[in-house]
PDB file of C-alpha atoms in Angstrom:
ATOM      1  CA  MET L   1      -4.975  61.314 -49.159  1.00  0.00           C
ATOM      2  CA  ARG L   2      -6.717  61.873 -45.765  1.00  0.00           C
ATOM      3  CA  HIS L   3      -6.634  58.757 -44.992  1.00  0.00           C
ATOM      4  CA  ALA L   4      -3.191  57.608 -46.272  1.00  0.00           C
ATOM      5  CA  VAL L   5      -1.796  60.251 -43.585  1.00  0.00           C
ATOM      6  CA  LYS L   6      -3.829  59.332 -40.996  1.00  0.00           C
ATOM      7  CA  VAL L   7      -1.973  55.183 -41.309  1.00  0.00           C
ATOM      8  CA  MET L   8       1.205  57.114 -41.857  1.00  0.00           C
ATOM      9  CA  ARG L   9       0.832  59.468 -38.428  1.00  0.00           C
ATOM     10  CA  ALA L  10      -0.504  56.299 -37.260  1.00  0.00           C
ATOM     11  CA  GLU L  11       2.866  53.649 -37.944  1.00  0.00           C
ATOM     12  CA  ALA L  12       5.297  56.971 -37.215  1.00  0.00           C
ATOM     13  CA  LEU L  13       3.795  57.214 -33.312  1.00  0.00           C
ATOM     14  CA  LYS L  14       3.442  53.298 -33.409  1.00  0.00           C
ATOM     15  CA  GLN L  15       7.403  53.031 -33.738  1.00  0.00           C
ATOM     16  CA  HIS L  16       8.418  56.391 -31.910  1.00  0.00           C
ATOM     17  CA  ARG L  17       6.676  54.583 -28.947  1.00  0.00           C
ATOM     18  CA  GLN L  18       8.137  51.233 -29.546  1.00  0.00           C
ATOM     19  CA  ILE L  19      11.610  51.490 -30.964  1.00  0.00           C
ATOM     20  CA  PHE L  20      12.609  55.500 -31.147  1.00  0.00           C
ATOM     21  CA  GLY L  21      11.803  56.467 -27.979  1.00  0.00           C
ATOM     22  CA  SER L  22      14.342  55.644 -26.107  1.00  0.00           C
ATOM     23  CA  LYS L  23      17.449  58.471 -25.461  1.00  0.00           C
ATOM     24  CA  LEU L  24      19.981  55.433 -25.769  1.00  0.00           C
ATOM     25  CA  VAL L  25      18.321  54.578 -28.862  1.00  0.00           C
ATOM     26  CA  LEU L  26      18.442  58.158 -30.195  1.00  0.00           C
ATOM     27  CA  PHE L  27      21.971  58.392 -29.491  1.00  0.00           C
ATOM     28  CA  SER L  28      23.081  54.984 -31.244  1.00  0.00           C
ATOM     29  CA  MET L  29      21.437  56.588 -34.417  1.00  0.00           C
ATOM     30  CA  LEU L  30      24.355  59.280 -34.936  1.00  0.00           C
ATOM     31  CA  VAL L  31      27.400  56.947 -32.994  1.00  0.00           C
ATOM     32  CA  TRP L  32      26.591  53.577 -35.356  1.00  0.00           C
ATOM     33  CA  PRO L  33      27.071  55.531 -38.418  1.00  0.00           C
ATOM     34  CA  LEU L  34      29.638  57.298 -37.100  1.00  0.00           C
ATOM     35  CA  LEU L  35      32.013  54.430 -35.973  1.00  0.00           C
ATOM     36  CA  LYS L  36      31.097  52.932 -39.541  1.00  0.00           C
ATOM     37  CA  LEU L  37      32.815  56.007 -40.673  1.00  0.00           C
ATOM     38  CA  ALA L  38      35.432  56.448 -38.961  1.00  0.00           C
ATOM     39  CA  GLU L  39      36.388  52.338 -39.764  1.00  0.00           C
ATOM     40  CA  THR L  40      36.258  52.549 -43.359  1.00  0.00           C
ATOM     41  CA  TYR L  41      37.968  55.679 -43.900  1.00  0.00           C
ATOM     42  CA  TYR L  42      40.986  55.307 -41.642  1.00  0.00           C
ATOM     43  CA  THR L  43      40.784  51.243 -43.560  1.00  0.00           C
ATOM     44  CA  LEU L  44      41.164  53.007 -46.804  1.00  0.00           C
ATOM     45  CA  ARG L  45      43.552  56.463 -45.462  1.00  0.00           C
ATOM     46  CA  PRO L  46      46.349  54.693 -46.426  1.00  0.00           C
ATOM     47  CA  LEU L  47      45.919  53.583 -50.292  1.00  0.00           C
ATOM     48  CA  ALA L  48      46.815  57.287 -51.219  1.00  0.00           C
ATOM     49  CA  ALA L  49      50.299  56.461 -50.817  1.00  0.00           C
ATOM     50  CA  THR L  50      49.971  53.732 -53.260  1.00  0.00           C
ATOM     51  CA  PRO L  51      51.441  54.458 -56.352  1.00  0.00           C
ATOM     52  CA  GLY L  52      49.204  55.728 -59.381  1.00  0.00           C
ATOM     53  CA  ILE L  53      46.345  55.665 -57.262  1.00  0.00           C
ATOM     54  CA  ALA L  54      45.491  59.325 -58.526  1.00  0.00           C
ATOM     55  CA  GLU L  55      44.763  58.085 -61.474  1.00  0.00           C
ATOM     56  CA  ARG L  56      43.351  54.987 -60.977  1.00  0.00           C
ATOM     57  CA  TRP L  57      40.667  56.705 -58.109  1.00  0.00           C
ATOM     58  CA  PRO L  58      41.562  60.656 -57.815  1.00  0.00           C
ATOM     59  CA  LEU L  59      39.185  60.831 -55.135  1.00  0.00           C
ATOM     60  CA  ALA L  60      41.249  58.239 -52.704  1.00  0.00           C
ATOM     61  CA  ALA L  61      44.130  60.639 -52.834  1.00  0.00           C
ATOM     62  CA  ASP L  62      42.899  63.839 -51.369  1.00  0.00           C
ATOM     63  CA  PRO L  63      41.366  63.142 -48.014  1.00  0.00           C
ATOM     64  CA  GLU L  64      38.276  65.688 -48.021  1.00  0.00           C
ATOM     65  CA  ARG L  65      36.733  64.086 -50.918  1.00  0.00           C
ATOM     66  CA  LEU L  66      37.719  60.675 -49.905  1.00  0.00           C
ATOM     67  CA  LEU L  67      35.539  61.396 -46.872  1.00  0.00           C
ATOM     68  CA  ALA L  68      32.698  63.299 -48.160  1.00  0.00           C
ATOM     69  CA  PHE L  69      32.774  60.187 -50.989  1.00  0.00           C
ATOM     70  CA  LEU L  70      32.632  57.706 -47.803  1.00  0.00           C
ATOM     71  CA  ALA L  71      30.211  59.522 -45.894  1.00  0.00           C
ATOM     72  CA  THR L  72      27.291  60.043 -48.728  1.00  0.00           C
ATOM     73  CA  GLY L  73      28.335  56.025 -49.235  1.00  0.00           C
ATOM     74  CA  ALA L  74      27.286  55.710 -45.174  1.00  0.00           C
ATOM     75  CA  LEU L  75      23.962  58.119 -45.743  1.00  0.00           C
ATOM     76  CA  GLY L  76      23.108  56.192 -48.317  1.00  0.00           C
ATOM     77  CA  PHE L  77      23.278  52.876 -46.248  1.00  0.00           C
ATOM     78  CA  THR L  78      21.821  54.309 -43.261  1.00  0.00           C
ATOM     79  CA  PHE L  79      18.780  55.113 -45.408  1.00  0.00           C
ATOM     80  CA  PHE L  80      18.214  51.738 -46.999  1.00  0.00           C
ATOM     81  CA  PHE L  81      19.537  49.454 -44.280  1.00  0.00           C
ATOM     82  CA  SER L  82      16.538  51.741 -41.265  1.00  0.00           C
ATOM     83  CA  LEU L  83      14.193  49.539 -44.143  1.00  0.00           C
ATOM     84  CA  VAL L  84      15.649  46.849 -43.637  1.00  0.00           C
ATOM     85  CA  GLN L  85      15.349  46.990 -39.760  1.00  0.00           C
ATOM     86  CA  SER L  86      11.671  48.545 -40.283  1.00  0.00           C
ATOM     87  CA  ALA L  87      10.758  45.236 -42.552  1.00  0.00           C
ATOM     88  CA  TRP L  88      12.574  42.710 -40.027  1.00  0.00           C
ATOM     89  CA  HIS L  89      10.984  44.637 -37.151  1.00  0.00           C
ATOM     90  CA  PHE L  90       7.724  44.533 -39.023  1.00  0.00           C
ATOM     91  CA  SER L  91       7.891  40.874 -39.437  1.00  0.00           C
ATOM     92  CA  PHE L  92       7.429  40.401 -35.008  1.00  0.00           C
ATOM     93  CA  GLU L  93       4.003  41.865 -35.407  1.00  0.00           C
ATOM     94  CA  ARG L  94       3.195  38.764 -36.863  1.00  0.00           C
ATOM     95  CA  GLN L  95       4.307  37.104 -33.070  1.00  0.00           C
ATOM     96  CA  THR L  96       2.184  39.612 -31.333  1.00  0.00           C
ATOM     97  CA  GLY L  97      -0.826  39.546 -33.297  1.00  0.00           C
ATOM     98  CA  THR L  98      -0.358  43.156 -34.452  1.00  0.00           C
ATOM     99  CA  LEU L  99      -0.383  42.087 -37.816  1.00  0.00           C
ATOM    100  CA  GLU L 100      -3.758  40.263 -38.090  1.00  0.00           C
ATOM    101  CA  LEU L 101      -5.767  43.513 -36.816  1.00  0.00           C
ATOM    102  CA  LEU L 102      -4.061  45.107 -39.355  1.00  0.00           C
ATOM    103  CA  PHE L 103      -5.373  43.423 -42.045  1.00  0.00           C
ATOM    104  CA  LEU L 104      -9.000  43.310 -40.513  1.00  0.00           C
ATOM    105  CA  SER L 105      -8.580  47.050 -40.630  1.00  0.00           C
ATOM    106  CA  PRO L 106      -9.937  48.954 -43.696  1.00  0.00           C
ATOM    107  CA  ALA L 107      -6.321  50.405 -44.027  1.00  0.00           C
ATOM    108  CA  ASN L 108      -5.286  50.069 -47.907  1.00  0.00           C
ATOM    109  CA  ARG L 109      -2.253  47.133 -47.663  1.00  0.00           C
ATOM    110  CA  LEU L 110       0.098  49.072 -49.818  1.00  0.00           C
ATOM    111  CA  VAL L 111      -0.007  52.267 -47.831  1.00  0.00           C
ATOM    112  CA  VAL L 112       0.498  50.621 -44.823  1.00  0.00           C
ATOM    113  CA  VAL L 113       3.841  48.765 -45.988  1.00  0.00           C
ATOM    114  CA  ILE L 114       5.002  52.418 -47.221  1.00  0.00           C
ATOM    115  CA  ALA L 115       4.130  54.340 -43.700  1.00  0.00           C
ATOM    116  CA  ASN L 116       5.694  51.262 -41.765  1.00  0.00           C
ATOM    117  CA  GLY L 117       9.470  52.027 -44.131  1.00  0.00           C
ATOM    118  CA  PHE L 118       8.988  55.890 -44.215  1.00  0.00           C
ATOM    119  CA  ALA L 119       8.257  56.346 -40.871  1.00  0.00           C
ATOM    120  CA  ALA L 120      11.463  54.052 -39.690  1.00  0.00           C
ATOM    121  CA  LEU L 121      13.447  55.846 -42.727  1.00  0.00           C
ATOM    122  CA  VAL L 122      12.905  59.344 -40.930  1.00  0.00           C
ATOM    123  CA  GLN L 123      13.176  58.461 -37.215  1.00  0.00           C
ATOM    124  CA  ASN L 124      16.129  56.732 -38.239  1.00  0.00           C
ATOM    125  CA  ALA L 125      18.420  58.940 -40.437  1.00  0.00           C
ATOM    126  CA  TRP L 126      17.570  62.186 -39.718  1.00  0.00           C
ATOM    127  CA  LEU L 127      20.159  62.653 -37.274  1.00  0.00           C
ATOM    128  CA  PHE L 128      22.956  61.303 -39.545  1.00  0.00           C
ATOM    129  CA  ALA L 129      21.740  63.559 -42.008  1.00  0.00           C
ATOM    130  CA  CYS L 130      21.691  66.700 -40.445  1.00  0.00           C
ATOM    131  CA  PHE L 131      25.578  65.484 -39.690  1.00  0.00           C
ATOM    132  CA  ALA L 132      26.525  64.696 -43.509  1.00  0.00           C
ATOM    133  CA  VAL L 133      25.074  68.088 -44.306  1.00  0.00           C
ATOM    134  CA  ALA L 134      26.958  69.919 -41.217  1.00  0.00           C
ATOM    135  CA  MET L 135      30.042  67.553 -42.188  1.00  0.00           C
ATOM    136  CA  PHE L 136      29.993  68.420 -45.770  1.00  0.00           C
ATOM    137  CA  THR L 137      29.798  71.957 -45.116  1.00  0.00           C
ATOM    138  CA  LEU L 138      32.729  72.032 -42.827  1.00  0.00           C
ATOM    139  CA  LEU L 139      34.662  70.585 -45.433  1.00  0.00           C
ATOM    140  CA  ASP L 140      33.321  72.587 -48.397  1.00  0.00           C
ATOM    141  CA  VAL L 141      33.669  69.517 -50.805  1.00  0.00           C
ATOM    142  CA  VAL L 142      29.992  70.490 -52.339  1.00  0.00           C
ATOM    143  CA  ASN L 143      30.483  70.961 -56.089  1.00  0.00           C
ATOM    144  CA  VAL L 144      26.664  71.141 -57.557  1.00  0.00           C
ATOM    145  CA  ALA L 145      25.483  72.663 -60.646  1.00  0.00           C
ATOM    146  CA  HIS L 146      22.915  74.335 -59.917  1.00  0.00           C
ATOM    147  CA  PRO L 147      20.947  74.884 -56.813  1.00  0.00           C
ATOM    148  CA  ALA L 148      17.566  72.759 -57.677  1.00  0.00           C
ATOM    149  CA  MET L 149      20.406  69.904 -57.610  1.00  0.00           C
ATOM    150  CA  TYR L 150      19.901  69.256 -53.813  1.00  0.00           C
ATOM    151  CA  ALA L 151      15.899  68.447 -54.267  1.00  0.00           C
ATOM    152  CA  VAL L 152      17.322  66.246 -57.066  1.00  0.00           C
ATOM    153  CA  VAL L 153      19.687  64.729 -54.558  1.00  0.00           C
ATOM    154  CA  PHE L 154      17.107  63.955 -51.896  1.00  0.00           C
ATOM    155  CA  LEU L 155      14.283  62.331 -54.228  1.00  0.00           C
ATOM    156  CA  ALA L 156      16.834  60.420 -55.414  1.00  0.00           C
ATOM    157  CA  MET L 157      17.386  58.853 -51.732  1.00  0.00           C
ATOM    158  CA  LEU L 158      14.211  59.473 -51.170  1.00  0.00           C
ATOM    159  CA  VAL L 159      11.848  57.875 -53.545  1.00  0.00           C
ATOM    160  CA  PRO L 160      13.591  54.265 -53.996  1.00  0.00           C
ATOM    161  CA  ALA L 161      14.108  53.750 -50.494  1.00  0.00           C
ATOM    162  CA  VAL L 162      10.838  54.327 -49.482  1.00  0.00           C
ATOM    163  CA  ALA L 163       9.898  51.912 -52.655  1.00  0.00           C
ATOM    164  CA  TRP L 164      12.652  49.158 -50.911  1.00  0.00           C
ATOM    165  CA  GLY L 165      10.991  49.616 -47.877  1.00  0.00           C
ATOM    166  CA  ALA L 166       6.968  48.623 -49.012  1.00  0.00           C
ATOM    167  CA  PHE L 167       9.029  45.938 -51.114  1.00  0.00           C
ATOM    168  CA  LEU L 168      10.730  44.476 -48.087  1.00  0.00           C
ATOM    169  CA  ASN L 169       8.072  44.502 -45.953  1.00  0.00           C
ATOM    170  CA  SER L 170       5.653  42.757 -48.296  1.00  0.00           C
ATOM    171  CA  LEU L 171       8.119  40.223 -48.357  1.00  0.00           C
ATOM    172  CA  LEU L 172       8.390  39.815 -44.690  1.00  0.00           C
ATOM    173  CA  ILE L 173       5.141  40.261 -43.628  1.00  0.00           C
ATOM    174  CA  PHE L 174       4.698  36.398 -45.249  1.00  0.00           C
ATOM    175  CA  SER L 175       8.078  35.514 -44.826  1.00  0.00           C
ATOM    176  CA  ARG L 176       8.812  32.350 -42.297  1.00  0.00           C
ATOM    177  CA  ASP L 177      12.207  33.310 -42.049  1.00  0.00           C
ATOM    178  CA  ALA L 178      12.866  36.952 -41.580  1.00  0.00           C
ATOM    179  CA  ALA L 179      16.200  36.734 -40.270  1.00  0.00           C
ATOM    180  CA  PHE L 180      17.482  35.118 -43.323  1.00  0.00           C
ATOM    181  CA  LEU L 181      16.728  37.756 -45.427  1.00  0.00           C
ATOM    182  CA  TYR L 182      17.956  40.339 -42.843  1.00  0.00           C
ATOM    183  CA  THR L 183      21.354  38.742 -42.940  1.00  0.00           C
ATOM    184  CA  LEU L 184      20.711  38.563 -46.550  1.00  0.00           C
ATOM    185  CA  LEU L 185      20.839  42.156 -46.948  1.00  0.00           C
ATOM    186  CA  ASP L 186      23.089  43.660 -44.432  1.00  0.00           C
ATOM    187  CA  ASP L 187      26.931  43.209 -45.413  1.00  0.00           C
ATOM    188  CA  PRO L 188      26.355  42.700 -49.301  1.00  0.00           C
ATOM    189  CA  MET L 189      23.902  45.166 -49.798  1.00  0.00           C
ATOM    190  CA  TRP L 190      26.647  47.912 -49.060  1.00  0.00           C
ATOM    191  CA  PHE L 191      29.363  46.043 -51.003  1.00  0.00           C
ATOM    192  CA  ALA L 192      27.730  45.377 -54.284  1.00  0.00           C
ATOM    193  CA  SER L 193      26.469  49.249 -54.039  1.00  0.00           C
ATOM    194  CA  GLY L 194      29.225  50.797 -53.648  1.00  0.00           C
ATOM    195  CA  VAL L 195      29.293  52.035 -50.267  1.00  0.00           C
ATOM    196  CA  ARG L 196      33.111  51.851 -49.214  1.00  0.00           C
ATOM    197  CA  LEU L 197      34.493  51.307 -52.551  1.00  0.00           C
ATOM    198  CA  PRO L 198      33.908  52.429 -55.948  1.00  0.00           C
ATOM    199  CA  VAL L 199      31.851  50.439 -58.322  1.00  0.00           C
ATOM    200  CA  PHE L 200      34.224  50.035 -61.205  1.00  0.00           C
ATOM    201  CA  ALA L 201      36.890  48.307 -58.344  1.00  0.00           C
ATOM    202  CA  LEU L 202      34.146  45.397 -58.010  1.00  0.00           C
ATOM    203  CA  PRO L 203      34.441  42.445 -59.730  1.00  0.00           C
ATOM    204  CA  GLY L 204      32.069  42.384 -62.860  1.00  0.00           C
ATOM    205  CA  TRP L 205      29.732  39.705 -61.092  1.00  0.00           C
ATOM    206  CA  ILE L 206      29.064  41.905 -58.016  1.00  0.00           C
ATOM    207  CA  ARG L 207      28.619  45.369 -60.051  1.00  0.00           C
ATOM    208  CA  ALA L 208      25.873  42.872 -61.819  1.00  0.00           C
ATOM    209  CA  VAL L 209      24.393  42.780 -58.730  1.00  0.00           C
ATOM    210  CA  GLY L 210      25.012  45.427 -57.447  1.00  0.00           C
ATOM    211  CA  SER L 211      22.890  47.153 -60.526  1.00  0.00           C
ATOM    212  CA  VAL L 212      19.503  45.474 -59.649  1.00  0.00           C
ATOM    213  CA  LEU L 213      20.170  47.241 -55.882  1.00  0.00           C
ATOM    214  CA  PRO L 214      18.354  51.053 -55.600  1.00  0.00           C
ATOM    215  CA  LEU L 215      21.186  52.117 -53.353  1.00  0.00           C
ATOM    216  CA  THR L 216      23.599  51.472 -56.614  1.00  0.00           C
ATOM    217  CA  GLY L 217      21.774  54.226 -58.683  1.00  0.00           C
ATOM    218  CA  SER L 218      20.829  56.813 -55.453  1.00  0.00           C
ATOM    219  CA  LEU L 219      24.303  56.607 -54.809  1.00  0.00           C
ATOM    220  CA  ALA L 220      25.745  57.126 -58.231  1.00  0.00           C
ATOM    221  CA  VAL L 221      23.081  60.347 -58.312  1.00  0.00           C
ATOM    222  CA  VAL L 222      24.128  61.718 -55.117  1.00  0.00           C
ATOM    223  CA  ARG L 223      27.931  61.657 -55.659  1.00  0.00           C
ATOM    224  CA  GLY L 224      27.395  62.921 -58.848  1.00  0.00           C
ATOM    225  CA  ALA L 225      25.536  65.647 -58.157  1.00  0.00           C
ATOM    226  CA  LEU L 226      27.277  66.915 -54.777  1.00  0.00           C
ATOM    227  CA  LEU L 227      30.933  66.055 -55.522  1.00  0.00           C
ATOM    228  CA  ASP L 228      31.292  65.979 -59.276  1.00  0.00           C
ATOM    229  CA  GLY L 229      29.082  68.985 -60.038  1.00  0.00           C
ATOM    230  CA  GLN L 230      26.815  67.026 -62.635  1.00  0.00           C
ATOM    231  CA  GLY L 231      23.552  68.681 -64.001  1.00  0.00           C
ATOM    232  CA  LEU L 232      20.376  67.073 -64.702  1.00  0.00           C
ATOM    233  CA  GLY L 233      21.020  65.930 -68.301  1.00  0.00           C
ATOM    234  CA  ASP L 234      24.587  64.417 -67.185  1.00  0.00           C
ATOM    235  CA  LEU L 235      22.164  61.867 -64.496  1.00  0.00           C
ATOM    236  CA  ALA L 236      19.115  61.273 -66.485  1.00  0.00           C
ATOM    237  CA  GLY L 237      20.062  57.857 -67.814  1.00  0.00           C
ATOM    238  CA  GLU L 238      20.851  57.535 -63.547  1.00  0.00           C
ATOM    239  CA  LEU L 239      17.518  59.376 -62.763  1.00  0.00           C
ATOM    240  CA  ALA L 240      15.464  57.120 -65.300  1.00  0.00           C
ATOM    241  CA  GLY L 241      16.943  53.788 -64.108  1.00  0.00           C
ATOM    242  CA  LEU L 242      15.833  54.870 -60.442  1.00  0.00           C
ATOM    243  CA  ALA L 243      12.293  55.795 -61.515  1.00  0.00           C
ATOM    244  CA  VAL L 244      12.335  52.361 -63.395  1.00  0.00           C
ATOM    245  CA  LEU L 245      12.910  50.205 -60.711  1.00  0.00           C
ATOM    246  CA  SER L 246      11.242  52.225 -58.077  1.00  0.00           C
ATOM    247  CA  GLY L 247       7.984  52.191 -59.893  1.00  0.00           C
ATOM    248  CA  ALA L 248       8.928  47.709 -60.290  1.00  0.00           C
ATOM    249  CA  LEU L 249       9.638  47.154 -56.521  1.00  0.00           C
ATOM    250  CA  LEU L 250       6.193  48.744 -55.979  1.00  0.00           C
ATOM    251  CA  LEU L 251       4.549  47.264 -58.174  1.00  0.00           C
ATOM    252  CA  ALA L 252       6.334  44.013 -56.892  1.00  0.00           C
ATOM    253  CA  ALA L 253       5.141  45.017 -53.367  1.00  0.00           C
ATOM    254  CA  VAL L 254       1.309  45.045 -54.170  1.00  0.00           C
ATOM    255  CA  VAL L 255       1.667  41.579 -56.191  1.00  0.00           C
ATOM    256  CA  ALA L 256       3.373  40.498 -52.837  1.00  0.00           C
ATOM    257  CA  LEU L 257       0.688  41.840 -50.784  1.00  0.00           C
ATOM    258  CA  ARG L 258      -2.237  40.439 -52.936  1.00  0.00           C
ATOM    259  CA  LEU L 259      -1.110  36.791 -53.395  1.00  0.00           C
ATOM    260  CA  GLY L 260       0.031  36.920 -49.697  1.00  0.00           C
ATOM    261  CA  GLU L 261      -3.181  38.085 -48.368  1.00  0.00           C
ATOM    262  CA  ALA L 262      -5.432  35.562 -50.865  1.00  0.00           C
ATOM    263  CA  ARG L 263      -3.344  32.874 -49.656  1.00  0.00           C
ATOM    264  CA  ALA L 264      -3.935  33.869 -45.824  1.00  0.00           C
ATOM    265  CA  GLN L 265      -7.478  33.952 -46.463  1.00  0.00           C
ATOM    266  CA  ARG L 266      -7.264  30.472 -47.913  1.00  0.00           C
ATOM    267  CA  THR L 267      -5.132  28.831 -45.447  1.00  0.00           C
ATOM    268  CA  GLY L 268      -5.649  30.857 -42.375  1.00  0.00           C
ATOM    269  CA  GLN L 269      -1.813  31.466 -42.339  1.00  0.00           C
ATOM    270  CA  LEU L 270       0.354  34.372 -43.027  1.00  0.00           C
ATOM    271  CA  ARG L 271       2.889  31.903 -44.798  1.00  0.00           C
ATOM    272  CA  LEU L 272       3.625  32.916 -48.283  1.00  0.00           C
ATOM    273  CA  PHE L 273       7.145  31.430 -48.520  1.00  0.00           C
TER     274      PHE L 273
END
């Protein structure tokens, strides 16, 4: 555990110095999600005048609840997309030679990729998370069955996000085209996961794609617990699915790291695919 903490501290310090130490970056961490939230809200707000919308999607008929729905989606997307960005930045270390030094070090490979994602998550999402909490308090739309559900919401966001980051890092370390995966996981992720639209409004094949993305399950738990007053029993299925998916992502990360490192030892190149 002490070894893992040292690796996490080192990764957090490295990212802070290279990426997050600028005041301009700090400013953008709040402005960019706010602009996306405002854009989505004012795009969907005219739906409130659609006949029968209250029966089909009750949230759309209530401006405050609609804003809370979109804010939870924006918060979840900020969590998960920050890990896509961290994996993309991690792939740049192949060009600078830092990655080779990491593989020569005695640091555990899985701890390194988890630490890279966790450090990026904390430094990238904390400001918008504070804004979202303040907004929910101001709007008075939070409806929780029990105070312990706040901890459930936090873990339902954190654990799958960290597992997702570890998986992406393990892939992009050995990928020759990081930009392709970055593009593939940008817009499709928010569209298929129900960030801006309810999942039931999407076509069946898109819902099937979204079901394998951890962000979809995280948003279902967050919205169910915070906006609909659902308890632990009501969300047991979603939580079990998130636990299984998070475990599968971590296992896939371990397999990718071992295969990639074994190939690197044979060929001298960090290219698995």
